[in-house]
Structures are given as C-alpha cells and as structure tokens.
mmCIF file of C-alpha atoms in Angstrom:
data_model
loop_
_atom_site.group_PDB
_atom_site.id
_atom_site.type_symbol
_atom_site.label_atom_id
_atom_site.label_comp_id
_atom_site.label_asym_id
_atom_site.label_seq_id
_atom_site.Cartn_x
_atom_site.Cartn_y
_atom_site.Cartn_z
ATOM 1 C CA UNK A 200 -203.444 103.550 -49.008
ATOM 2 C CA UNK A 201 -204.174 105.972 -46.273
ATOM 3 C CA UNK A 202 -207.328 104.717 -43.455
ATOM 4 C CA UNK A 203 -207.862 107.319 -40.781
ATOM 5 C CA UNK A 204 -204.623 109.322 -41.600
ATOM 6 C CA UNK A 205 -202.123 106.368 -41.497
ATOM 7 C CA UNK A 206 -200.437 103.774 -43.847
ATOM 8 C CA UNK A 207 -202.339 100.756 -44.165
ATOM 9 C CA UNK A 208 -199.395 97.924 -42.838
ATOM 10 C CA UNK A 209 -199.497 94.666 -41.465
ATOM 11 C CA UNK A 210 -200.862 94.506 -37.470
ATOM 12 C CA UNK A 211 -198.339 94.951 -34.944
ATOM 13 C CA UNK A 212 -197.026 92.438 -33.051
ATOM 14 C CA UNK A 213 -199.399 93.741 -29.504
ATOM 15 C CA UNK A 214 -202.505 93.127 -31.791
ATOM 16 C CA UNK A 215 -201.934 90.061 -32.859
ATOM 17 C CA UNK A 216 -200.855 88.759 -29.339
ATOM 18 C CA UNK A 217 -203.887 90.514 -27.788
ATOM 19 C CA UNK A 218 -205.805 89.175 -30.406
ATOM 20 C CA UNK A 219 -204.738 85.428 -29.831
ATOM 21 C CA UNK A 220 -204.992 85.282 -26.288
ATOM 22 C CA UNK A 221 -208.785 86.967 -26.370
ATOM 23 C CA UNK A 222 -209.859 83.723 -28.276
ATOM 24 C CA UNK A 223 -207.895 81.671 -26.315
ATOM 25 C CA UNK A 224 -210.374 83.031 -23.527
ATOM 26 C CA UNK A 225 -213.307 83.096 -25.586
ATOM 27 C CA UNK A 226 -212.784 79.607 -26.260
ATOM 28 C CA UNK A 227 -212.583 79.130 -22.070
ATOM 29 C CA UNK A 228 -216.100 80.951 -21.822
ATOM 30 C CA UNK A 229 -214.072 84.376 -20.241
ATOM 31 C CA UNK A 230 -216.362 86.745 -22.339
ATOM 32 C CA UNK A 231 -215.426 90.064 -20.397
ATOM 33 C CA UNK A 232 -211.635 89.087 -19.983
ATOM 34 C CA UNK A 233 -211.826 88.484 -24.079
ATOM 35 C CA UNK A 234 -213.733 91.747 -24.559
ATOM 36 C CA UNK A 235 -211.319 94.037 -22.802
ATOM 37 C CA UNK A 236 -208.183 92.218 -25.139
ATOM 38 C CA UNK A 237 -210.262 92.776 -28.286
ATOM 39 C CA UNK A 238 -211.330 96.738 -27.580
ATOM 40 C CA UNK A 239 -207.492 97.349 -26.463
ATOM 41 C CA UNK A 240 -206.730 95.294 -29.972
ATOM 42 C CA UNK A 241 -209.069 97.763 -32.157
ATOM 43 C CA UNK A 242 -207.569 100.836 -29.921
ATOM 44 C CA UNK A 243 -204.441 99.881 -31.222
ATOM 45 C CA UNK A 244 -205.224 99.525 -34.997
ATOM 46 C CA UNK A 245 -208.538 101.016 -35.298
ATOM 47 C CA UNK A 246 -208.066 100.964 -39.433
ATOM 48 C CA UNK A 247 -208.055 97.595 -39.559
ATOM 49 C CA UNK A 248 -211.587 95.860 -40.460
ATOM 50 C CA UNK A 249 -210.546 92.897 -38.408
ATOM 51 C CA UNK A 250 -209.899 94.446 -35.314
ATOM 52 C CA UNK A 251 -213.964 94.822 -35.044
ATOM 53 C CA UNK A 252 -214.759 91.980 -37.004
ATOM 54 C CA UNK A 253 -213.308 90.213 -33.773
ATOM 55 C CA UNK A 254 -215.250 92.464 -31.630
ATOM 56 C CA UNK A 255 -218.268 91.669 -33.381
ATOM 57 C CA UNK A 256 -217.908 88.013 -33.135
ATOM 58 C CA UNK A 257 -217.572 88.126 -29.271
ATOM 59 C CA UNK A 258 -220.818 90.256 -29.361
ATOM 60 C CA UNK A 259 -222.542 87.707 -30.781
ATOM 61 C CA UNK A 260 -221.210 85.286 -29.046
ATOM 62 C CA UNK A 261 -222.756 87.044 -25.873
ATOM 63 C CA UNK A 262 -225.614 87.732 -27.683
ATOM 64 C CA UNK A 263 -225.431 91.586 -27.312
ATOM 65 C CA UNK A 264 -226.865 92.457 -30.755
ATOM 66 C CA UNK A 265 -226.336 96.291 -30.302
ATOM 67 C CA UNK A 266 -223.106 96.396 -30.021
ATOM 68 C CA UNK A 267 -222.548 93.225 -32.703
ATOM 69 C CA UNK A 268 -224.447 95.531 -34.984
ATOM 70 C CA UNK A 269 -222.177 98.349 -34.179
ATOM 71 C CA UNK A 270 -218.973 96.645 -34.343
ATOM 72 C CA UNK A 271 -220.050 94.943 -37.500
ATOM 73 C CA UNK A 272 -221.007 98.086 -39.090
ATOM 74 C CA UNK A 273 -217.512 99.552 -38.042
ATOM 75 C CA UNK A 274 -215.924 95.976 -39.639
ATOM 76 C CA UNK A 275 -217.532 96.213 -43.100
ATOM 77 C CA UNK A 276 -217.002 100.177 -43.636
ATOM 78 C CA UNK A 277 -213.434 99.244 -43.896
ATOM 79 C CA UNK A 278 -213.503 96.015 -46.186
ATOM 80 C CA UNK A 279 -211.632 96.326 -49.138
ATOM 81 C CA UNK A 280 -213.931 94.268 -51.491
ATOM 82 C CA UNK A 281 -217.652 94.306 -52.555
ATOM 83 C CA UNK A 282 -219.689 90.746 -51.468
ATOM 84 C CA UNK A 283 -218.563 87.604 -49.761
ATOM 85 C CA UNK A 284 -217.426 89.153 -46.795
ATOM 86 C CA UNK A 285 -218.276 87.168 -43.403
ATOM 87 C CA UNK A 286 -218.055 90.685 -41.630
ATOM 88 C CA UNK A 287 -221.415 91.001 -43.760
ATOM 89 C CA UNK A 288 -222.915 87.846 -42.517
ATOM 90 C CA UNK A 289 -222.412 88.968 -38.912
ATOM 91 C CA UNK A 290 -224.140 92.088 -39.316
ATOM 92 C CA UNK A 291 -227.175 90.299 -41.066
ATOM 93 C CA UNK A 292 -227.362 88.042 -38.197
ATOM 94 C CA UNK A 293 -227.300 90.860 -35.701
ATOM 95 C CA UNK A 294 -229.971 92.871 -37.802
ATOM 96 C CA UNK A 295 -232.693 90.205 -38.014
ATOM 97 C CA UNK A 296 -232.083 89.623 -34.359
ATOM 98 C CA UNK A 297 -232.749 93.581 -33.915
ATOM 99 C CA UNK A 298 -235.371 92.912 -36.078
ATOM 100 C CA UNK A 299 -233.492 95.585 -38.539
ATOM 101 C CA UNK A 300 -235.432 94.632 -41.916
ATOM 102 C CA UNK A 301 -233.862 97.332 -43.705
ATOM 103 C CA UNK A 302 -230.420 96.811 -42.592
ATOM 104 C CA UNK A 303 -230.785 92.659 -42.875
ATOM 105 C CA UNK A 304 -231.940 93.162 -46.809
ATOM 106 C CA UNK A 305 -228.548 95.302 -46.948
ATOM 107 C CA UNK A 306 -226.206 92.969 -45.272
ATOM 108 C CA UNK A 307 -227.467 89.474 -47.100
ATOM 109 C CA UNK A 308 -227.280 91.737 -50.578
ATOM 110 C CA UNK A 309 -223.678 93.022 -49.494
ATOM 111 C CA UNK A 310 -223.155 89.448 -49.108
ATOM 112 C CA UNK A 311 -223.881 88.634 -52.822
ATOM 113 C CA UNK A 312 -227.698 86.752 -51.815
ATOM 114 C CA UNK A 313 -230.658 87.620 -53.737
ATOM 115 C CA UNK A 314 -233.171 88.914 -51.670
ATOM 116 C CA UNK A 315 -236.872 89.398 -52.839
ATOM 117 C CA UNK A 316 -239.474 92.072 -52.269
ATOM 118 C CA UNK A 317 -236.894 95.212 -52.639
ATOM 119 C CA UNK A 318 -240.238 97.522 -52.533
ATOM 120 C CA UNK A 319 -240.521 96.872 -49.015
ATOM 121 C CA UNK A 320 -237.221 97.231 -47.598
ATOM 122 C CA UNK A 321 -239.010 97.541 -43.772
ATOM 123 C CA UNK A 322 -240.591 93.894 -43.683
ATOM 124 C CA UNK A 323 -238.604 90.639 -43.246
ATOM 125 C CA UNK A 324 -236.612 89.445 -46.011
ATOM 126 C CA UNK A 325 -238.439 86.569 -46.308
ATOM 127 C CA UNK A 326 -239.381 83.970 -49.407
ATOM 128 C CA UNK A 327 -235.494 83.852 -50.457
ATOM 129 C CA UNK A 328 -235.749 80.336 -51.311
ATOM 130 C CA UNK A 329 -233.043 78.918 -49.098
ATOM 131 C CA UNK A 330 -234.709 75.253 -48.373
ATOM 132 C CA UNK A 331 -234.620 73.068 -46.096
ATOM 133 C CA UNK A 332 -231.381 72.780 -43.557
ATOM 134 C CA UNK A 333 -230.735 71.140 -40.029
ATOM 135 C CA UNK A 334 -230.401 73.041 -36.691
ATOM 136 C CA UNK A 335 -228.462 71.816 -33.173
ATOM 137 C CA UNK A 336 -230.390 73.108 -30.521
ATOM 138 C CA UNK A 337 -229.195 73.672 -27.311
ATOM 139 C CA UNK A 338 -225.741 73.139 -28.579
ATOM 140 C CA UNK A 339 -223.971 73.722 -25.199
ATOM 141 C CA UNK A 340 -226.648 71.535 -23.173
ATOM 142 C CA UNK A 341 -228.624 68.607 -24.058
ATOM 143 C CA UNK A 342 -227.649 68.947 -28.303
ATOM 144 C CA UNK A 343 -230.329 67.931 -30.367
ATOM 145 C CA UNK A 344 -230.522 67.844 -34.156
ATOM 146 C CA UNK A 345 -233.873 68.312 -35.655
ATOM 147 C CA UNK A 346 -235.090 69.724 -39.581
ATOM 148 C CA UNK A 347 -236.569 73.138 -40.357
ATOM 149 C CA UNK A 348 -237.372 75.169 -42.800
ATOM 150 C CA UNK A 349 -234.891 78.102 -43.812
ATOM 151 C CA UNK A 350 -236.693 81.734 -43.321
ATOM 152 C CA UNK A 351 -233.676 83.542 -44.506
ATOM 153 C CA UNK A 352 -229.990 83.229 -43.992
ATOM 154 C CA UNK A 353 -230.090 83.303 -40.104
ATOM 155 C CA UNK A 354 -233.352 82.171 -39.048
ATOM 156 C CA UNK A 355 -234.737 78.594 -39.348
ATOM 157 C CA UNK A 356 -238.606 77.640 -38.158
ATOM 158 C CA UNK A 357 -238.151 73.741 -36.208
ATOM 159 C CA UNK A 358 -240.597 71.630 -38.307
ATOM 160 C CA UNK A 359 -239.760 68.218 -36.560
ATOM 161 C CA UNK A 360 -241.204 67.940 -32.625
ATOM 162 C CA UNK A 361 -238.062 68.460 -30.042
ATOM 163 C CA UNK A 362 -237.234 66.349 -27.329
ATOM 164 C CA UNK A 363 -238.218 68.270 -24.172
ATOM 165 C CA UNK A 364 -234.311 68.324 -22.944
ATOM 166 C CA UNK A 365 -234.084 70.726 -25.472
ATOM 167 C CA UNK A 366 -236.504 73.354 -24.093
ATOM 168 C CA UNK A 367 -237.593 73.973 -28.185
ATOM 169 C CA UNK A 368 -241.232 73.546 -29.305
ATOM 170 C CA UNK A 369 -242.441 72.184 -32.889
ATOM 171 C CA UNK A 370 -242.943 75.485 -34.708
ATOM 172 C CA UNK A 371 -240.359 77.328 -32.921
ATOM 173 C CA UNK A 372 -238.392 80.233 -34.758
ATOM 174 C CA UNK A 373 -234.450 79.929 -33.531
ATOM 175 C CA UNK A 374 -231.688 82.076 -34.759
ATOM 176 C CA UNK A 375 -228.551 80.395 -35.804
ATOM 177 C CA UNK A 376 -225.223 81.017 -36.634
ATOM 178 C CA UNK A 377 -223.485 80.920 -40.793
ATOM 179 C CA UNK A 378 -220.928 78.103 -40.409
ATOM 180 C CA UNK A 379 -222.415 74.516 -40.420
ATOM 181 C CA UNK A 380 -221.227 71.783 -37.733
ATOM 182 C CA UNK A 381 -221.804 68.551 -39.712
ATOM 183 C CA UNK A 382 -224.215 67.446 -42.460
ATOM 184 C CA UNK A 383 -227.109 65.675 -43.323
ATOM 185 C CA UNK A 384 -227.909 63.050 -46.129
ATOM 186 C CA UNK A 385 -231.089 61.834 -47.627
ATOM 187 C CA UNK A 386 -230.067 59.788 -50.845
ATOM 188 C CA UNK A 387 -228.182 62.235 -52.919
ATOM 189 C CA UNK A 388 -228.953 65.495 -51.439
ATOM 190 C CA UNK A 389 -226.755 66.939 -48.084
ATOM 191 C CA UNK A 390 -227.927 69.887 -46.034
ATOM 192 C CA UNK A 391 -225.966 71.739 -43.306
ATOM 193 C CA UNK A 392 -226.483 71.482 -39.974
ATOM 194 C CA UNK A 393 -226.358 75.059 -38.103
ATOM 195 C CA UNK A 394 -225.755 75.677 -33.883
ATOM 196 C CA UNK A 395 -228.594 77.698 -32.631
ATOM 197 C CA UNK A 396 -227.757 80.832 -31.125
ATOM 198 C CA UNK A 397 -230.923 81.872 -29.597
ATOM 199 C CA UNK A 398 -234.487 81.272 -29.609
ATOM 200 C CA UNK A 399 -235.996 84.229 -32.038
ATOM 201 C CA UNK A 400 -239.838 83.510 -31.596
ATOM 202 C CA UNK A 401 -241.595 81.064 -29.261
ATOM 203 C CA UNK A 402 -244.262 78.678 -30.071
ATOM 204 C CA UNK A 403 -247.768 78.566 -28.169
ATOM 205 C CA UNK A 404 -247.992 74.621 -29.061
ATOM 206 C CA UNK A 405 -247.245 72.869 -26.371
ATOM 207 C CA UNK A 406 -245.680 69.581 -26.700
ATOM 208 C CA UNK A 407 -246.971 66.334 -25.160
ATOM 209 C CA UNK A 408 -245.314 62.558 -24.794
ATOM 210 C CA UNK A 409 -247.802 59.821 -24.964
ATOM 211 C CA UNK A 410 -247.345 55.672 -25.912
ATOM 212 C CA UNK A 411 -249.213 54.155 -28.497
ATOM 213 C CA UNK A 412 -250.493 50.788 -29.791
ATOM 214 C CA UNK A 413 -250.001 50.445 -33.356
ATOM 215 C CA UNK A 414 -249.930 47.347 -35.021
ATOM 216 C CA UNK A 415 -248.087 48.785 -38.348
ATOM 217 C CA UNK A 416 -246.033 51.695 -39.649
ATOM 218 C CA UNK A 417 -249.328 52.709 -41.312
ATOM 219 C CA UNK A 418 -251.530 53.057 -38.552
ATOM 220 C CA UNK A 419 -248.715 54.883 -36.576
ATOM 221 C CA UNK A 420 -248.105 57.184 -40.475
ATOM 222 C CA UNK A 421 -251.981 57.330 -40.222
ATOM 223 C CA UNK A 422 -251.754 59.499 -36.663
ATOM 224 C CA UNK A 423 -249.127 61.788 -38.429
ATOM 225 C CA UNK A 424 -251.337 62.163 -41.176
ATOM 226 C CA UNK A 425 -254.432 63.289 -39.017
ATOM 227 C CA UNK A 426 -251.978 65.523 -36.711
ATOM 228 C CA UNK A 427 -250.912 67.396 -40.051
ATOM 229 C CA UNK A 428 -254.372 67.854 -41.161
ATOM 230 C CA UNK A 429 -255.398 69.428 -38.227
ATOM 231 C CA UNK A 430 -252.326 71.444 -39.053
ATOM 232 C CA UNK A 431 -250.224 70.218 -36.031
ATOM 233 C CA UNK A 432 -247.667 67.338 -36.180
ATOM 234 C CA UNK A 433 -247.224 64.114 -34.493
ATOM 235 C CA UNK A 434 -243.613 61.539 -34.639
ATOM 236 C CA UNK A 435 -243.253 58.723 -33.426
ATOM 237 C CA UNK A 436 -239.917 59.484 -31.346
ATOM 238 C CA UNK A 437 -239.574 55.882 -31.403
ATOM 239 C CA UNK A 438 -238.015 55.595 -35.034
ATOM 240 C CA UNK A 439 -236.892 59.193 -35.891
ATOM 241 C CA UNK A 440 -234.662 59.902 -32.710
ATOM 242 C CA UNK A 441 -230.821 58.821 -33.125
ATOM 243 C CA UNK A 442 -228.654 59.010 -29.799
ATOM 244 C CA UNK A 443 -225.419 60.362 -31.468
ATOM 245 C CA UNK A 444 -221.684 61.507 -29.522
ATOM 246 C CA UNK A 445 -220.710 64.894 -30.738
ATOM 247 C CA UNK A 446 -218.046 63.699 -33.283
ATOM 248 C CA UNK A 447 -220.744 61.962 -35.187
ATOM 249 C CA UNK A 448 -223.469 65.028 -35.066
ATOM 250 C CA UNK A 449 -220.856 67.384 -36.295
ATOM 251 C CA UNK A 450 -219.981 65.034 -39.156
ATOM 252 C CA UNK A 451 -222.029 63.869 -42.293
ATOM 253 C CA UNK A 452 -224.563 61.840 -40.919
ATOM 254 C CA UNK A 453 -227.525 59.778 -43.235
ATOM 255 C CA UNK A 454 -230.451 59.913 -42.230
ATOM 256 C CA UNK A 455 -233.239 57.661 -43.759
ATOM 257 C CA UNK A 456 -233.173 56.476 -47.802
ATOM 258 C CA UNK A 457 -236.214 57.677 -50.053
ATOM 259 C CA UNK A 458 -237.893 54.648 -48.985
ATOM 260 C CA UNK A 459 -238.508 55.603 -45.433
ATOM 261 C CA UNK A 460 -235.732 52.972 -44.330
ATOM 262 C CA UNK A 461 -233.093 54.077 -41.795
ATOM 263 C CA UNK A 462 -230.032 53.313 -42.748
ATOM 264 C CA UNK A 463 -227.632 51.004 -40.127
ATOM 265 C CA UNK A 464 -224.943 52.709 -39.626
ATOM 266 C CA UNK A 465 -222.033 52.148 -37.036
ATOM 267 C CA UNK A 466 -222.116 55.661 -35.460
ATOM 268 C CA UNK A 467 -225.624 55.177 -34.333
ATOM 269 C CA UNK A 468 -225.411 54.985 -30.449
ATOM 270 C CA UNK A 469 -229.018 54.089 -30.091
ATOM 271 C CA UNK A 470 -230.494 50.901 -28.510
ATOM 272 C CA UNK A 471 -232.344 48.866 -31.024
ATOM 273 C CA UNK A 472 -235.820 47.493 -29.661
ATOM 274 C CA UNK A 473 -236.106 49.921 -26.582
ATOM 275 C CA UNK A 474 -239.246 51.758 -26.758
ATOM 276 C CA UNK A 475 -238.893 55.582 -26.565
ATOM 277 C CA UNK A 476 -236.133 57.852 -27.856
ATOM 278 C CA UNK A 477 -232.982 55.649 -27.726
ATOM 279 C CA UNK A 478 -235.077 52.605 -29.810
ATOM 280 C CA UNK A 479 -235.375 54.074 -33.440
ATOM 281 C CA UNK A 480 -234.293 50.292 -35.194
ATOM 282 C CA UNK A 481 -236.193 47.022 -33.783
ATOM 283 C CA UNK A 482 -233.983 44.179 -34.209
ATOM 284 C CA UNK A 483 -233.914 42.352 -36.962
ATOM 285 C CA UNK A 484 -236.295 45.500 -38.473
ATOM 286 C CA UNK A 485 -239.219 43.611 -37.018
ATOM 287 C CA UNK A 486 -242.347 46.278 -36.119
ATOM 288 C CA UNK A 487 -242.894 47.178 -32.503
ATOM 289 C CA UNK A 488 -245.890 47.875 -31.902
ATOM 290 C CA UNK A 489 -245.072 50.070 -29.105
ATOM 291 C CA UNK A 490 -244.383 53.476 -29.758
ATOM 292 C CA UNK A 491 -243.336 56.418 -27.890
ATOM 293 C CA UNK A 492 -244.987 59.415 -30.101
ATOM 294 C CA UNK A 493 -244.769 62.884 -29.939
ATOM 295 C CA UNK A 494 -247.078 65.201 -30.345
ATOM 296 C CA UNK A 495 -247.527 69.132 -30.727
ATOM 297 C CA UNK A 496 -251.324 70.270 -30.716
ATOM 298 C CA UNK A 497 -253.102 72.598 -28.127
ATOM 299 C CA UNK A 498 -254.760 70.878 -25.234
ATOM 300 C CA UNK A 499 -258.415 71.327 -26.112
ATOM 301 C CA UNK A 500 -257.827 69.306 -29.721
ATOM 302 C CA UNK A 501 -254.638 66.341 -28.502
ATOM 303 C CA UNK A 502 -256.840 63.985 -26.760
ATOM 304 C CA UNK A 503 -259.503 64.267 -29.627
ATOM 305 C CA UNK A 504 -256.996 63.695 -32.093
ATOM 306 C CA UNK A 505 -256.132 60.517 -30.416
ATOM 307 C CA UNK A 506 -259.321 59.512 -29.625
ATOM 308 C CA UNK A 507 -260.369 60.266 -33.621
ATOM 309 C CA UNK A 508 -257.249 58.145 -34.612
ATOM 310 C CA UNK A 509 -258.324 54.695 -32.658
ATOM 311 C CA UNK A 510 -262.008 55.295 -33.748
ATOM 312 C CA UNK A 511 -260.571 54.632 -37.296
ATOM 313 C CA UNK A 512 -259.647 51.233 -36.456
ATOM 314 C CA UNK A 513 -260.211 50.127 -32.565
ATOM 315 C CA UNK A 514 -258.589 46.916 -33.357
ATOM 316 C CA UNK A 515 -255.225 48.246 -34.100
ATOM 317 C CA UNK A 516 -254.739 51.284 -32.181
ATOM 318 C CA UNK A 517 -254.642 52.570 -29.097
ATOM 319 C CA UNK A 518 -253.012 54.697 -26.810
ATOM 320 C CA UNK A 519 -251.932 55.930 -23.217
ATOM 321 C CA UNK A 520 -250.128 57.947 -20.878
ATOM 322 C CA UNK A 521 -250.669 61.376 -22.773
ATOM 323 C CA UNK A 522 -248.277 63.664 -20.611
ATOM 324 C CA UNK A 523 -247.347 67.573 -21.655
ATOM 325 C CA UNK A 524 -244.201 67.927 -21.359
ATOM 326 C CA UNK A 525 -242.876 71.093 -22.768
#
C-alpha cells in the first residue's frame, strides 16, 4: 500500500522516541515542549494516522478545538477501517465543542452510534438515548463526582447541585472526555464516570447553602419535592456527599441501594454524624435533624420556597443561614 507516494512500514525508530518522550511531557503538564515533539513526529511520517491522532489528543488536552478538529480530521482520513475508531471520537468531541452539528452527526456515525434526526444535519445531535452517566468535575482541582444526564456522546447536563469548590452550577452543560475514570453502582446497574474537560454552557441558577430543621427524611424529601416542582432542585448535602481519595473515585464505587439506604462501605472517608458535606451516615443510622441543604433556585423564589416548606408543618421544620454561594 502506497499513502502519499511511499510504502506504508512500521514508524521509524525517531518517531517512536519523539513520540514517547512528548507524553512523557504531556503527562508533566509541558504542553508546548510536547507539541513541538509531536509536529516533528507527524513531519517525519506524515502517512501515518497516528502521528495526528497524537497531535489531536494534545489539542484537546489544551483545549484548542481548531486545531484538534484539524488534526483529527487529518487522523481519520488515513484510518484503515470503517467505525470504532477513537480518532473518530476525538473529532466528535472537538466538533460539538465548535459547535460543528454537521460534522459531530458525522464523527459519532463514523463511530458506529446511531444518531437521530438525520433531516437536520445543522442542529445538535441530540435525543440519542445515551442515559444517565457520572461526571468528575474539576478533575485537576477540588474533584467532585456528581450525576447528569447524557446529551450526546461528549456532553453531559449536571442534574445533582455541586459543591461550590467545584465552581459548577445545578443545570450546568460540561463537556467531557470518552474514557471513564471509575464507576458507579445502584443495585445492579453501573454507569461510567467521565473527567470534565470544560464547561460547555453555564447555568443562570445560582446556588445557595442554607441549614435546616427537619425532624425526618420526609420533611427534608418534602423540600426536594417542592424545589422540583418549582422546577429547581434542592439536596440535602448532608446525606448525598461522600468525601472519597482519588483511588476510590476512579474505582467502582456504590452509591445508595433502591431503598434510598447508603451503603457502608470501607472506602468512604466521610465523618459520620458531622453536619454538612463530610456527615452523609449518622451513627448508628439514627436521623439528624440537622441538615446542611443545597439549593439551586433564583433569588426572588429561594427564600419563598423555604418559607412555603415550614408553613406546611411549623412544628417540624425550619431553617437558617440561607447563604449564595456560587
């Protein structure tokens, strides 16, 4: 097989030791120092589809889509077999961050995913039916696991309430990557967890911190309820926040049974008892009243919301210290 006037052989012995020591560097955060290895690497075998494949992923990496869209379209021209590819993947990730509809539908079909709504190639691939998954955000700061909803392959709205560390907002559009770090299980089902790569679209809800009094799980469940009515959300932070080290995020990690009962589980690195985000298990699985809840809700409706919650029943509810905090 001839590719741009040459025998297709194995790389040479320059490209594979360019090659090794630009990841070595990527790995060390030395984007540019990796970037000049990697173009030298595809100067010297420019028929290979790895050669910008690599270039590609440091694009991405650095989160300059053009040229990750370039490079990607440079890697797949050259691939050798129809769908599966991962060069594919990287140029669908680069695309919906371009906001490339057209060329997003053609990468995630490439791929071998069905993609509805072929009529309208320009809009957003969207209603492909990809469930729910598990994003890290921040994943070089403050990491914090929370649930969305999958939008398509590379995009995933945050339907839980983020801790503020993590600069996200409930309703929050992020962009992640395609290879999971860890897992998540509810009974029998497991879903991925994905590193964010970039926020994609911002949220106008702001979040707030504020304590309540509530003298059962379903007075506390009834202030979630009337938060998702009003088609906002509230969580008590109190119960659904695990403080986790890395090794045991990136693994596969349980999360509550179908009963609503967290499981006890020796990787859990939280403080039973302690009100706010370290406390999610009181000891002995006794109810504390106290709560540290989240909340996400504009600022003309979160004080009625609370105020409309204790006016339901005075004598087992109340609340304080309402603080916006992100």
């Amino acid at each position: 097989m001839r590719i741009f006037g040459r025998v297709r052989q194995r790389p040479s012995t320059d490209w594979r030791l360019a090659t090794n020591r630009a990841f070595t560097l990527i790995d060390d955060g030395r984007y540019e120092d990796a970037g000049a290895l990697l173009t030298r690497a595809a100067d010297l075998e420019p028929w290979l589809s790895e050669s910008w494949f690599n270039l590609a992923l440091l694009h991405k990496f650095r989160h300059d889509w053009e040229q990750a869209r370039s490079a990607g379209l440079r890697a797949v021209a050259l691939l050798e077999r129809d769908t599966g590819a991962p060069d594919w993947w990287n140029v669908g990730i680069a695309a919906t961050a371009l906001q490339d509809w057209p060329l997003a539908r053609r990468a995630w079909q490439a791929y071998g995913l069905a993609v509805p709504g072929a009529g309208t190639v320009a809009d957003e691939p969207l209603g492909m039916d990809l469930g729910g998954a598990a994003v890290r955000l921040s994943p070089e700061g403050e990491a914090e696991v929370v649930w969305g909803r999958r939008l398509d392959p590379a995009r995933i709205e945050v339907q839980n309430i983020p801790l503020p560390s993590s600069g996200r907002r409930w309703g929050e559009v992020v962009l992640h990557d395609g290879v999971p770090h860890g897992e998540r299980s509810t009974g029998d089902a497991v879903f991925p967890v994905f590193d964010e790569i970039e926020l994609w679209a911002p949220s106008a809800i702001p979040t707030w911190v504020v304590l309540i009094e509530a003298a059962s799980a379903r007075d506390r469940d009834a202030l979630e309820r009337l938060a998702a009515d009003a088609g906002y959300a509230a969580e008590d932070w109190s119960s659904s926040v695990r403080l986790l080290c890395r090794a045991c995020s990136e693994s596969r990690m349980p999360t509550e049974d179908g009963d609503g009962a967290v499981r006890h589980d020796p990787h859990d690195h939280s403080v039973p008892g302690s009100p706010g985000p370290l406390g999610h298990v009181a000891p002995d699985g006794l109810w504390t009243p106290e709560r540290e809840c989240g909340l996400a809700a504009p600022e003309p409706l979160v004080r009625g919301l609370l105020d409309g919650w204790v006016a339901d029943s005075p004598d087992t509810r109340e609340w304080r210290d309402l603080e916006e905090v992100c």
